[in-house]
XYZ file of C-alpha atoms in Angstrom:
686
model
C 169.439 202.076 168.854
C 166.406 201.214 166.725
C 163.209 203.230 167.158
C 160.298 201.015 168.012
C 158.348 202.308 165.050
C 160.935 200.807 162.682
C 160.604 197.385 164.218
C 156.835 197.396 164.626
C 155.832 199.181 161.429
C 154.329 196.027 159.935
C 152.952 193.556 162.453
C 152.266 189.961 161.536
C 148.488 189.585 162.014
C 147.607 187.632 165.151
C 144.339 186.653 166.802
C 145.034 189.018 169.687
C 145.638 191.972 167.357
C 142.463 191.236 165.387
C 140.382 191.121 168.573
C 142.031 194.273 169.876
C 141.190 196.341 166.801
C 137.635 195.021 166.288
C 136.105 194.703 169.764
C 133.362 197.188 170.708
C 130.865 197.668 173.514
C 132.818 196.840 176.680
C 136.171 197.630 178.318
C 139.334 196.011 176.963
C 142.350 194.995 178.998
C 145.227 194.213 176.624
C 148.206 192.566 178.296
C 150.906 193.591 175.814
C 154.246 191.884 176.326
C 157.583 193.550 175.654
C 158.268 193.999 171.935
C 154.715 193.011 170.965
C 154.005 196.160 168.938
C 151.790 197.871 171.506
C 152.007 201.301 169.873
C 151.199 199.938 166.434
C 148.255 198.019 167.910
C 146.871 201.260 169.381
C 147.311 203.022 166.030
C 145.479 200.194 164.266
C 142.598 200.362 166.759
C 142.294 204.128 166.296
C 142.212 203.683 162.519
C 139.511 200.999 162.850
C 137.405 203.263 165.074
C 137.612 206.111 162.561
C 136.704 203.743 159.722
C 133.588 202.735 161.685
C 132.431 206.391 161.673
C 133.573 207.357 165.177
C 134.340 211.116 164.971
C 138.015 211.800 165.731
C 137.157 214.462 168.341
C 135.382 211.741 170.350
C 138.685 209.931 171.034
C 140.829 210.603 174.107
C 144.243 208.927 174.362
C 146.302 209.392 177.524
C 149.877 208.287 178.067
C 152.384 208.145 180.894
C 155.047 210.342 179.261
C 155.152 213.174 176.727
C 157.590 211.156 174.649
C 154.953 208.425 174.304
C 152.192 210.891 173.444
C 154.329 212.550 170.753
C 155.168 209.174 169.242
C 151.502 208.175 169.169
C 150.463 211.508 167.680
C 152.972 211.197 164.845
C 152.129 207.557 164.140
C 148.370 208.173 164.134
C 148.685 211.141 161.762
C 150.793 209.052 159.401
C 148.136 206.346 159.471
C 144.885 208.355 159.266
C 146.015 211.717 157.888
C 144.401 215.017 158.823
C 141.726 213.344 160.951
C 144.427 212.584 163.490
C 144.756 216.307 164.314
C 141.310 216.289 165.951
C 142.122 213.436 168.359
C 143.026 214.485 171.906
C 146.373 212.877 172.772
C 148.474 213.797 175.796
C 149.859 212.842 179.172
C 147.531 212.687 182.155
C 148.973 215.958 183.433
C 148.784 217.768 180.093
C 145.131 216.828 179.571
C 144.349 217.695 183.197
C 145.916 221.158 182.876
C 143.831 221.905 179.811
C 140.616 220.701 181.450
C 141.254 222.636 184.674
C 141.993 225.812 182.741
C 138.837 225.373 180.673
C 136.822 224.953 183.856
C 138.270 228.177 185.302
C 138.029 230.281 182.143
C 135.146 232.302 183.542
C 136.719 232.839 186.971
C 139.533 235.191 185.952
C 143.154 234.575 185.061
C 144.075 230.987 184.269
C 146.279 229.388 186.945
C 149.950 228.830 186.248
C 151.754 225.604 187.129
C 154.519 225.409 189.728
C 157.468 223.150 189.029
C 158.976 221.123 191.872
C 161.472 223.802 192.895
C 158.767 226.463 193.016
C 156.553 224.168 195.090
C 159.301 223.513 197.631
C 159.972 227.260 197.863
C 156.299 227.854 198.581
C 156.323 225.133 201.251
C 159.251 226.904 202.915
C 157.315 230.169 202.868
C 154.302 228.381 204.352
C 156.351 227.104 207.297
C 158.123 230.435 207.719
C 154.730 231.924 208.590
C 154.214 229.533 211.498
C 155.380 231.071 214.815
C 157.222 227.930 215.895
C 160.634 229.123 217.079
C 162.152 226.626 219.503
C 162.338 227.222 223.263
C 165.536 228.137 225.077
C 166.224 224.448 225.700
C 166.808 224.042 221.941
C 170.163 225.816 222.154
C 171.151 223.793 225.212
C 170.327 220.457 223.569
C 171.474 221.280 220.031
C 175.126 220.439 220.559
C 174.298 217.079 222.176
C 171.854 216.236 219.360
C 174.396 217.051 216.663
C 177.075 214.922 218.283
C 174.675 211.948 218.292
C 173.794 212.050 214.590
C 176.810 213.697 212.937
C 180.598 213.772 213.327
C 181.799 216.153 216.081
C 181.437 219.772 215.048
C 180.950 223.246 216.439
C 177.204 223.818 216.847
C 175.784 226.595 214.645
C 173.651 229.490 215.756
C 170.406 227.903 217.040
C 168.048 230.260 215.167
C 169.842 229.806 211.837
C 169.994 226.056 212.357
C 166.275 226.015 213.145
C 165.514 227.856 209.891
C 167.574 225.402 207.833
C 165.846 222.533 209.657
C 162.446 223.901 208.679
C 163.617 224.171 205.071
C 164.788 220.559 204.993
C 161.654 219.216 206.673
C 159.514 221.348 204.382
C 161.059 219.509 201.426
C 160.242 216.164 203.037
C 156.646 217.242 203.634
C 156.314 218.409 200.018
C 157.219 214.877 198.876
C 154.890 213.279 201.420
C 151.999 215.490 200.318
C 152.621 214.354 196.753
C 152.595 210.730 197.910
C 149.297 211.228 199.744
C 147.619 212.825 196.716
C 148.855 210.251 194.193
C 147.701 207.395 196.384
C 144.249 209.006 196.159
C 144.022 209.265 199.924
C 142.337 212.678 199.876
C 143.525 215.830 201.596
C 142.348 215.222 205.138
C 144.524 214.488 208.173
C 147.782 215.331 206.461
C 149.635 215.382 209.779
C 148.478 211.856 210.636
C 149.684 210.634 207.226
C 152.958 212.556 207.060
C 154.430 212.598 210.567
C 155.090 208.834 210.993
C 156.855 208.812 207.608
C 158.681 212.036 208.466
C 160.023 210.492 211.663
C 161.355 207.563 209.611
C 163.110 209.928 207.181
C 164.628 212.427 209.591
C 166.221 212.198 213.053
C 165.793 215.975 213.216
C 162.028 215.458 213.217
C 162.336 213.188 216.239
C 164.331 215.882 218.030
C 161.689 218.499 217.160
C 158.916 216.314 218.550
C 160.156 216.953 222.091
C 158.642 220.467 222.097
C 156.507 220.703 218.938
C 153.211 219.036 218.008
C 154.346 217.809 214.598
C 150.848 216.799 213.490
C 149.454 220.269 214.118
C 152.584 221.856 212.638
C 152.260 219.845 209.418
C 148.540 220.600 209.124
C 149.107 224.325 209.661
C 151.899 224.324 207.089
C 149.600 222.671 204.551
C 146.876 225.235 205.281
C 149.330 228.067 204.632
C 150.617 226.349 201.484
C 147.129 226.021 200.026
C 146.339 229.657 200.894
C 149.526 230.901 199.216
C 148.690 228.982 196.057
C 145.222 230.499 195.985
C 146.566 234.017 196.532
C 149.102 233.590 193.732
C 146.656 231.764 191.402
C 148.876 228.736 190.906
C 148.646 224.971 191.054
C 151.395 222.508 191.810
C 152.128 219.407 189.767
C 149.828 217.168 191.823
C 146.956 219.673 191.987
C 146.369 219.297 188.259
C 145.333 215.651 188.622
C 143.569 216.096 191.974
C 141.427 219.010 190.713
C 140.479 217.149 187.548
C 139.563 214.019 189.510
C 137.400 216.122 191.840
C 135.582 217.730 188.915
C 134.933 214.366 187.261
C 133.441 212.849 190.417
C 131.662 215.856 191.973
C 130.515 218.049 189.078
C 127.703 216.137 187.350
C 127.250 218.615 184.514
C 130.968 218.566 183.683
C 131.100 214.771 183.900
C 128.129 214.384 181.564
C 129.693 216.835 179.103
C 133.033 215.043 179.014
C 131.290 211.673 178.631
C 129.564 212.997 175.536
C 132.763 214.553 174.233
C 135.018 211.503 174.702
C 133.119 208.341 173.797
C 136.250 206.216 173.425
C 139.088 206.417 175.968
C 142.442 204.668 175.404
C 145.136 204.453 178.069
C 148.692 203.619 177.020
C 151.246 202.077 179.437
C 148.409 201.424 181.878
C 150.736 199.576 184.241
C 152.457 202.901 185.010
C 149.353 204.639 186.381
C 148.888 205.387 190.075
C 145.730 205.275 192.180
C 144.835 208.919 191.534
C 145.129 208.451 187.763
C 142.970 205.338 188.048
C 140.398 207.441 189.943
C 140.397 209.873 186.996
C 139.855 207.025 184.519
C 136.856 205.822 186.508
C 135.308 209.285 186.131
C 135.542 209.150 182.321
C 133.286 207.328 179.873
C 134.252 203.700 180.506
C 131.739 202.039 178.168
C 134.461 201.811 175.517
C 137.540 202.032 177.719
C 140.706 200.420 176.348
C 143.786 199.957 178.522
C 147.066 198.601 177.197
C 150.082 197.663 179.261
C 152.200 195.004 180.876
C 152.280 194.716 184.693
C 155.681 193.068 184.343
C 157.091 196.408 183.114
C 155.872 198.619 185.974
C 159.187 200.073 187.221
C 158.269 203.592 188.361
C 157.340 203.066 192.013
C 159.269 206.233 192.863
C 156.613 208.073 190.809
C 153.876 206.230 192.755
C 153.105 203.860 189.848
C 151.642 200.507 190.865
C 150.674 197.433 188.783
C 147.592 196.671 190.898
C 145.084 198.742 188.862
C 145.887 196.643 185.813
C 146.058 193.311 187.624
C 142.715 193.991 189.336
C 141.053 195.742 186.366
C 138.337 193.084 186.123
C 137.145 193.893 189.658
C 136.237 197.495 188.795
C 134.774 197.154 185.287
C 132.045 194.878 183.921
C 132.254 192.518 180.934
C 135.981 193.042 180.442
C 137.426 191.697 177.198
C 140.780 190.067 177.942
C 143.355 190.202 175.136
C 146.951 188.972 175.200
C 149.561 190.411 172.809
C 152.488 188.065 173.343
C 154.129 187.825 169.923
C 157.539 189.441 170.326
C 158.801 191.166 167.169
C 162.148 192.176 168.672
C 164.328 189.437 170.122
C 165.853 186.125 169.132
C 164.479 182.994 170.797
C 167.481 182.477 173.102
C 166.955 185.934 174.589
C 163.230 185.295 174.991
C 163.982 182.119 176.969
C 165.760 184.235 179.594
C 163.006 186.869 179.529
C 160.283 184.241 179.994
C 162.116 182.800 182.994
C 162.185 186.203 184.692
C 158.582 186.841 183.605
C 157.384 183.609 185.214
C 159.144 184.539 188.443
C 157.342 187.886 188.498
C 153.947 186.420 187.637
C 154.307 183.924 190.475
C 154.909 186.850 192.843
C 151.959 189.060 191.861
C 149.470 186.183 191.575
C 150.017 185.013 195.143
C 147.565 187.657 196.403
C 145.642 188.704 193.272
C 143.393 186.215 191.537
C 143.242 187.672 188.053
C 141.832 186.186 184.852
C 144.742 187.728 182.952
C 146.447 185.002 180.990
C 150.075 184.368 181.934
C 152.193 185.853 179.165
C 154.756 183.718 177.391
C 156.702 185.753 174.835
C 156.857 184.062 171.435
C 159.361 185.242 168.883
C 159.207 185.569 165.103
C 162.945 185.812 164.390
C 163.868 182.250 165.340
C 167.145 181.135 166.861
C 170.578 182.626 166.390
C 170.735 184.928 169.395
C 173.637 185.058 171.839
C 173.184 184.974 175.613
C 175.681 184.621 178.430
C 176.009 185.170 182.171
C 179.386 186.131 183.613
C 180.505 186.139 187.235
C 183.435 188.199 188.565
C 185.350 188.297 191.813
C 185.196 192.081 192.120
C 183.822 195.252 190.530
C 187.219 196.204 189.048
C 187.362 192.940 187.112
C 183.785 193.470 185.971
C 184.510 196.987 184.680
C 187.569 195.869 182.725
C 185.515 193.059 181.205
C 182.784 195.541 180.202
C 185.397 197.694 178.469
C 186.665 194.635 176.601
C 183.087 193.720 175.634
C 182.611 197.138 173.994
C 185.969 196.975 172.187
C 185.304 193.447 170.977
C 181.863 194.322 169.615
C 183.232 197.351 167.799
C 186.043 195.245 166.254
C 183.401 192.795 165.065
C 181.726 195.588 163.097
C 178.941 196.703 165.435
C 178.090 200.406 165.336
C 178.521 202.261 168.649
C 174.806 203.068 168.588
C 174.049 199.314 168.590
C 175.598 198.882 172.051
C 174.175 199.687 175.466
C 175.304 198.840 178.991
C 172.534 198.998 181.588
C 172.611 199.221 185.368
C 170.091 200.121 188.023
C 171.858 203.365 188.962
C 174.015 205.759 186.959
C 176.782 205.889 189.591
C 177.447 202.174 189.062
C 178.477 203.006 185.484
C 180.730 205.979 186.343
C 184.007 203.977 186.497
C 183.177 202.399 183.141
C 182.560 205.823 181.613
C 186.077 206.871 182.637
C 187.558 203.702 181.120
C 185.714 204.173 177.831
C 186.737 207.815 177.515
C 190.351 206.898 178.274
C 190.191 204.604 175.224
C 188.681 207.413 173.109
C 185.450 205.452 172.713
C 182.499 207.843 172.187
C 179.985 207.435 174.996
C 176.719 209.038 176.092
C 175.157 208.825 179.541
C 171.458 208.386 180.185
C 169.942 208.535 183.634
C 171.728 211.487 185.254
C 170.262 214.963 185.538
C 168.713 216.099 182.284
C 169.471 219.423 180.687
C 166.134 220.800 181.843
C 167.101 219.969 185.444
C 170.442 221.749 185.173
C 171.224 224.848 187.187
C 171.654 226.996 184.104
C 168.265 226.002 182.700
C 166.593 226.643 186.052
C 168.231 230.083 186.140
C 166.927 230.883 182.657
C 163.437 229.681 183.606
C 163.516 231.835 186.751
C 164.083 234.951 184.638
C 161.282 233.963 182.265
C 158.869 233.430 185.143
C 159.563 236.700 186.894
C 159.366 238.537 183.586
C 155.925 237.013 183.038
C 154.684 237.733 186.574
C 157.118 240.299 187.981
C 155.143 241.044 191.142
C 154.907 237.467 192.428
C 157.123 236.573 195.426
C 157.478 232.861 194.591
C 159.007 233.718 191.206
C 161.448 236.113 192.823
C 162.882 233.698 195.386
C 165.147 231.671 193.112
C 166.291 234.839 191.412
C 167.217 236.344 194.774
C 169.242 233.273 195.671
C 170.905 233.358 192.280
C 171.813 237.020 192.615
C 173.100 237.121 196.192
C 174.172 233.496 196.549
C 172.395 232.995 199.860
C 169.350 233.736 201.974
C 170.027 237.395 202.861
C 167.750 240.382 202.325
C 165.154 238.650 200.149
C 162.299 240.852 201.381
C 164.252 244.090 200.917
C 165.393 243.090 197.429
C 161.872 242.089 196.401
C 160.393 245.377 197.581
C 162.960 247.337 195.579
C 162.246 245.253 192.498
C 158.475 245.466 192.914
C 158.587 249.258 193.262
C 160.599 249.481 190.045
C 158.119 247.258 188.209
C 155.124 249.223 189.493
C 156.636 252.474 188.252
C 156.965 251.016 184.752
C 153.645 249.167 184.484
C 151.690 250.262 181.448
C 154.677 252.004 179.890
C 157.394 249.520 179.013
C 155.281 246.383 178.792
C 156.715 242.891 178.823
C 159.912 243.552 176.916
C 160.666 246.551 179.064
C 160.271 244.436 182.171
C 162.690 241.819 180.860
C 165.298 244.392 179.875
C 164.948 246.217 183.166
C 165.474 242.921 184.963
C 168.656 242.253 183.017
C 169.905 245.796 183.601
C 169.052 245.594 187.293
C 171.071 242.391 187.689
C 174.046 244.054 185.973
C 173.773 247.347 187.895
C 173.694 245.585 191.228
C 176.914 243.740 190.324
C 175.378 240.423 191.156
C 176.784 236.977 190.531
C 178.116 236.097 187.055
C 175.431 233.419 186.813
C 172.705 236.043 187.220
C 174.140 238.288 184.526
C 174.624 235.307 182.214
C 171.027 234.135 182.646
C 169.777 237.686 182.152
C 171.716 237.958 178.896
C 170.262 234.687 177.633
C 166.697 235.683 178.444
C 167.032 239.169 176.963
C 168.417 237.696 173.745
C 165.732 235.018 173.658
C 162.865 237.458 174.095
C 164.334 239.898 171.576
C 164.264 237.052 169.066
C 160.940 235.521 170.099
C 159.454 236.220 166.670
C 162.201 234.115 165.121
C 161.238 231.270 167.441
C 157.642 231.460 166.291
C 158.346 231.788 162.585
C 158.240 228.612 160.456
C 161.974 228.534 159.786
C 162.782 228.670 163.529
C 165.996 230.608 163.064
C 168.643 229.943 165.664
C 169.251 232.380 168.450
C 172.664 234.046 168.572
C 173.972 232.859 171.930
C 176.386 230.076 171.001
C 179.425 230.924 173.064
C 178.919 227.822 175.195
C 177.670 224.348 174.323
C 175.268 224.406 177.243
C 173.613 227.522 175.842
C 173.261 225.809 172.465
C 171.631 222.842 174.177
C 169.245 225.138 176.050
C 168.365 226.871 172.794
C 167.632 223.501 171.181
C 165.476 222.414 174.112
C 163.462 225.645 174.117
C 162.917 225.424 170.379
C 161.828 221.798 170.777
C 159.252 222.751 173.404
C 157.924 225.620 171.300
C 157.717 223.515 168.163
C 155.804 220.764 169.995
C 153.300 223.320 171.266
C 152.819 224.565 167.698
C 152.375 220.986 166.438
C 149.726 220.296 169.065
C 147.876 223.564 168.416
C 148.197 224.337 164.677
C 147.550 227.972 163.872
C 147.301 229.118 167.496
C 149.640 231.910 168.659
C 152.553 230.791 170.807
C 152.449 232.306 174.287
C 155.310 232.481 176.753
C 152.982 231.392 179.564
C 152.355 228.095 177.754
C 156.094 227.588 177.213
C 156.788 228.080 180.920
C 153.929 225.747 181.870
C 155.300 223.054 179.571
C 158.792 223.414 181.010
C 157.375 223.095 184.530
C 154.990 220.269 183.700
C 157.043 217.922 181.548
C 160.637 218.921 180.711
C 161.919 218.453 177.186
C 164.549 215.900 176.334
C 167.226 216.205 173.693
C 167.781 213.688 170.953
C 170.625 211.275 171.635
C 173.580 210.855 169.359
C 173.538 207.855 167.048
C 177.333 207.486 167.019
C 178.036 206.701 170.655
C 177.979 203.739 173.002
C 175.178 204.264 175.523
C 175.492 203.842 179.287
C 172.060 204.040 180.859
C 169.916 203.284 183.832
C 167.299 200.626 183.182
C 164.533 203.170 183.751
C 165.814 205.445 180.976
C 166.059 202.596 178.460
C 162.446 201.422 178.831
C 160.566 201.405 175.527
C 163.742 201.270 173.410
C 165.875 198.493 171.927
C 169.463 197.765 170.895
C 171.196 195.035 168.938
C 173.551 194.174 171.798
C 172.666 194.667 175.470
C 174.819 194.106 178.542
C 173.193 194.345 181.980
C 175.843 195.043 184.638
C 175.657 194.626 188.396
C 173.111 191.790 188.419
C 173.897 190.930 192.044
C 172.247 191.520 195.382
C 172.693 195.037 196.699
C 173.118 196.553 193.210
C 170.239 195.398 191.017
C 168.378 194.883 194.304
C 168.455 197.340 197.191
C 168.543 196.118 200.754
C 166.474 198.037 203.282
C 165.329 197.501 206.854
C 168.282 195.440 207.929
C 168.681 193.523 204.691
C 165.005 192.795 204.038
C 162.904 194.171 201.202
C 159.142 194.471 201.127
C 156.963 192.376 198.857
C 156.363 195.351 196.564
C 160.103 196.134 196.349
C 160.924 192.528 195.468
C 158.338 192.575 192.685
C 159.720 195.815 191.245
C 163.315 194.521 191.301
C 162.199 191.478 189.318
C 160.451 193.779 186.828
C 163.627 195.858 186.449
C 165.566 192.781 185.366
C 162.796 191.814 182.945
C 162.723 195.273 181.341
C 166.520 195.238 180.994
C 166.593 191.833 179.297
C 163.795 192.662 176.861
C 165.778 195.572 175.349
C 168.024 193.126 173.415
C 167.575 192.090 169.780
C 170.622 189.965 168.882
C 172.657 189.399 172.056
C 172.220 189.659 175.815
C 174.994 189.546 178.415
C 174.383 189.584 182.179
C 177.276 190.259 184.567
C 177.475 190.106 188.339
C 180.003 190.108 191.174
C 179.882 186.873 193.169
C 176.355 185.468 193.452
C 173.636 186.810 191.106
C 170.278 188.186 192.146
C 167.752 185.603 193.293
C 165.755 185.937 190.048
C 168.671 184.510 188.020
C 169.760 181.640 190.232
C 167.347 179.135 188.735
C 167.708 180.481 185.193
C 168.844 177.757 182.761
C 171.769 179.848 181.600
C 175.326 178.617 182.024
C 177.536 180.911 184.082
C 181.124 181.647 183.026
C 183.964 182.743 185.310
C 186.324 184.828 183.131
C 189.872 185.221 184.347
C 191.121 188.683 185.208
C 191.511 190.939 182.124
C 190.130 188.215 179.862
C 188.122 189.491 176.892
C 184.417 188.710 176.783
C 184.029 186.905 173.505
C 180.799 186.590 171.589
C 179.038 183.460 172.897
C 178.061 180.902 170.340
C 174.341 180.720 169.581
């Protein structure tokens, strides 16, 4: 895998790049094609602004991911030196958290940020407070309902089943509330928004509707949820953006101040924004707004990202300067021919209902011909997997490094059989696209101990710990009262470290689950050595008995080091570490000596010498819904997925499918081969 910075370090000057770096006085929309050196173009524009006497503290750069913001920060500092430290660079959420906390500095303790698990727990608590136990008829009808939607089974206790139903539906409503906020639909009439979607997601909700007013139930649950957050002085992930947007559009003094502070605003990966983020942008100083992106690479619909804000940018801003960056510095011409075919298909889709002055991109290479492309059709998935194994072995025999190879698919489970085959051949492999380390149970357990140590008297922090300790839902209230009494007796005497150690001792004394004791040991060790974390040499912590612990240590150190890099000289606080873990989990560096199996989403923004895209057939690269039909938006996103996958390749691109390919490939001028069973995939001739 080649970092983008290596490939794009020295761009060949183009008219588009010159216009991008020099234009002043009106908004810029830069349509930056895949491999066009977008990051380097942003760095060059920042350098040009500083050279023209724009103070660095007047620049605000916002990105879609922390990985992108870190890359930009490093590249800008290399280019402009110390001045780069005064530029505000961060994700939308990171900048929003800082602004919200600054706004609330005079109103008491700064709010802490709930991660997704904490938010769902709070939703459950909100619904627990609603007196909505089912009538007697619930027990009578429960068995019949279960038989209709599940295999025959003995019906559970009605009250326990009702509680688990509330928990499940609470999780659905948490997701629907997030969808409502990120579509910038406001906070009113939540029940009207959520219930129709809830009924589509859950047959249980339909059963509940016989005796319960779901709209009123959802609205009351939201009211309780908001009250609990206020009482506990916390914000969830979506609140950070919603509160900032509200301040920008309803607090004139704050808006005027931030307009004076940030005179130039740059948005990276603009195609990945959602409607709420676009609402935030409109509240900033847009006189010198610069947005950079490629609507053909918008593939995060599950995060509420939509390409429309970029496609329709000219409708919201005056005197827009249109710039196209279409010189591709990555791929050979043969690969670009395939990419341009898919790109044209996508552009035809989005332009049917959006008249945009954006020029249609046609990627133009600088490396000439000599690339290898092929499309292979198989009779079944077993044949395809064996062929993929042979492709890896053949490339390695030809001298390719394992790190030069990647096999992409839409979902990680599609690659699971191939992973087994590769490991059986002792081929080193790494998987991208499954649960990250920061989403693992062990890391969540560690974070739970850190949170309750920081705020030991807060019920929401205690809930996961209680589940961890007792392995179920029993006696949470009783356990919390016992813990809270113990904390109150020690307040002002033992301090933070005493609280942590008491927590660890309490878990051991109560003979709780091994996982609880293990997490307590990790946290106690980590806090005991916190000074080593903060010191410049970042000495390693001494819990190495398991590889997972080593990985957790590395991830925590990475988070802490990034905080120090972003705030030079400022003391490192545990509250900030926990907020960062909740807001944007860390990722570990991948190994450079392994073949990569990855989802297409995880590979975006990266490149490899040799790329194979597996499962390019209907039902795998595309998902059928609603009786085999997909919506217009889903069809567009599936086309974009294929485009992103193809544009990862530098030297060779192979597309494989079982039976007929996806519709986006059927008209592609690329000869299809039908390998016989167990036949090696040879390198195609350029």
